[in-house]
């Protein structure tokens, strides 16, 4: 397996309402996947590094997610915080031909 | 080759200017020669009063000792007086006949004590009468201290700053001190008569006798001083006289050398003497734009400009004058004064507070919304803020009283500059002053930019003012006006009225439509969604196109998110009245779901805390009660007391009215929370005075309606909006006020800010008297909102969005599901479900 990326099917894209996020447990990882308005999906680690807030419950736009607990913000593409917190892990995620969410690991 | 720089004057101005020049690499450009009258290095003249008062040693007042001059290659001629400048030949001539050529010359001759020509004050050819002293130099001070060892009664002539300091200092040496002042009140240059009177009491309390309106006409005594005589014939016996009747600029050298001199040596904005490209002047000897200065702060400003210019570091450097603000302990009394001491124009606003007994006096003068003058005596806690507002022309608080007092917000008394770097500024988010200044140093130059990055001020908001002050201070005036400050939300560049007009004109009924049409580049903005959702719901009611992603999580799942990602459930309990059946049901639900905490809320309801998101629908179903809206920016509760039904004091049925109000306005959204109360008598058990809207029953079947109260991070008693005669009128005015608030308040602006911003008189005219003719519209709009109410907990039957109640975090005991199978990227494979979400597993 070394060096190879594998795709994990998370489920149908339609399980995530447009513009919202949902959390997925993949092995030991908790991953928040967001379905952006205007298309595209993003996946980041699901727990806010500040105080453990549930990022999948956060408001998002094309660029950022806002943690619902203390309004820390993170860039969905880089994982970097714009409010001085440690970064999130970003996971490559895509939608396949069958409209399934696929997480690359 | 290095040019020759000559400085006439080795006082604070001369030495400070040389220091500034050296700091700009001037040591490599110039060979520096300084001339000083006094046979010492350079000392801090301000400290002479401390020396006199015995709180400072002589060694402690020296700024630069002789070694400093040597170390910096400066030739110091102390005790050598310059008599004349030859500006054509570029030379200076000293009293002793020596001649020194210069390329650049700085005149820093300072000022001297003004000695009025009082008969007997001096002896022909012998200087002062024995026992008479000026208070200006180290020698003066030494001589005075020596002389007072043998003497007991001192008179100080002059009740200005220096005279007061001298009087206080002399108390250390003689048993009796009298201060004699020609003007009608002390410090008349800085203070108005009332302030002067308060200061006088403070000074007298220290044991100094004060005589004002007293012109000294003669110094008595044949060989030594025995007393003084006043214009009204009074004699005051004494054996020491100290003259502190002001200062005069030392301009003789400049004048004798053909330089332009008025009250001081006239200089331009680069501190150059008029028409003399190579001669500068600085300090108390100069006159700039018609102004002379006798305090130290302007001198520092001048020295910097001069140094910037003469070294070529910044040839554009310009001195524009100083706004003089002083804060000092005058003879043991705290005094701060800045700008005007009295109003000058008819429309200048003035506020005066005077508490003679405590020796406290405060006055502020405002012109066109800016601070143009302030005086504080006895209590100078607000001085940092006032000085900043005065110096920078900052906008002033709406509540003008906050200029003088801290109204429920203690931290504002600390000035940005005074705070330690590690001092915590935002107590909610743990942001220190250092973190804010670092953010500014990184290039963020707007208050909102810093707030966004550091999150300082994003908690309860009480520190916002201080955060703004620190940003301003850190940016050193280079602060940029943030246009977004006036916008309703950061992502759409419009203030609320304009935004509402455009939304209506274009028929924009969803948050995404607003972004697409009105945001720059059509770009959506996460931080703006909630505010827009609230606004659109208010404007369109049933026509609003509800996009769930624009809601905050609380509004998506109708519960309040807690620190661990669980939620709290608060069923509606109108007016705080419940029944045994209801309580039993709540208890059963708490048992069944193992609710970790059951708690009474401040709004007289019952809170079930620690409920996982996925359990919410089941709990609501089992409770079978409507939502109490304890999570939204919306109408929350109506707190009541037992009123007339049971209470022996109650004069109105507050419980019934509270229930009726809650019944009608339940769930109505707004720009901020709306917490209400109805109390049955003015004893105020339901805390109606500190609610967004509070109703108080008064005798005679009447009700008072208060608005704009608060008892959270900000504490404010509400303003009386109206007194009405019936419960129906209360309900109507409540709806009308809330609707006006909904339409006109900024996002997250609570009524405690909104009401004073609009003004209670104006609100009363609109809401009660219908001065704008909009009362019927307000009532109709509120009626539509009331009609659009649906209990959100009904969503339990069918989730509105997929996974609406799916957990977003591994909660307490979430089983982890292993990755069952991995597949190469792109190939179909089994779903990896999230554990613990019922509809997911179904």
PDB file of N, CA and C in Angstrom, chain B residues 208 329 340 406 499 573 770:
ATOM      1  N   UNK B 208      -1.456  74.775  53.467  1.00  0.00           N
ATOM      2  CA  UNK B 208      -0.902  75.961  52.815  1.00  0.00           C
ATOM      3  C   UNK B 208      -1.970  77.049  52.832  1.00  0.00           C
ATOM      4  N   UNK B 329       0.470  66.045  39.527  1.00  0.00           N
ATOM      5  CA  UNK B 329       0.087  66.227  40.903  1.00  0.00           C
ATOM      6  C   UNK B 329       0.546  67.624  41.247  1.00  0.00           C
ATOM      7  N   UNK B 340      -9.301  74.024  25.935  1.00  0.00           N
ATOM      8  CA  UNK B 340     -10.033  75.158  26.501  1.00  0.00           C
ATOM      9  C   UNK B 340     -10.340  74.917  27.970  1.00  0.00           C
ATOM     10  N   UNK B 406     -16.846  56.190  34.641  1.00  0.00           N
ATOM     11  CA  UNK B 406     -16.987  54.867  34.082  1.00  0.00           C
ATOM     12  C   UNK B 406     -18.348  54.347  34.476  1.00  0.00           C
ATOM     13  N   UNK B 499     -29.257  48.626   2.495  1.00  0.00           N
ATOM     14  CA  UNK B 499     -29.358  47.200   2.187  1.00  0.00           C
ATOM     15  C   UNK B 499     -30.820  46.774   2.100  1.00  0.00           C
ATOM     16  N   UNK B 573     -42.039  28.002  28.581  1.00  0.00           N
ATOM     17  CA  UNK B 573     -42.727  28.001  29.865  1.00  0.00           C
ATOM     18  C   UNK B 573     -43.171  29.440  30.042  1.00  0.00           C
ATOM     19  N   UNK B 770     -46.483  58.367  17.239  1.00  0.00           N
ATOM     20  CA  UNK B 770     -46.580  58.155  15.788  1.00  0.00           C
ATOM     21  C   UNK B 770     -46.237  59.413  14.999  1.00  0.00           C
TER      22      UNK B 770
END
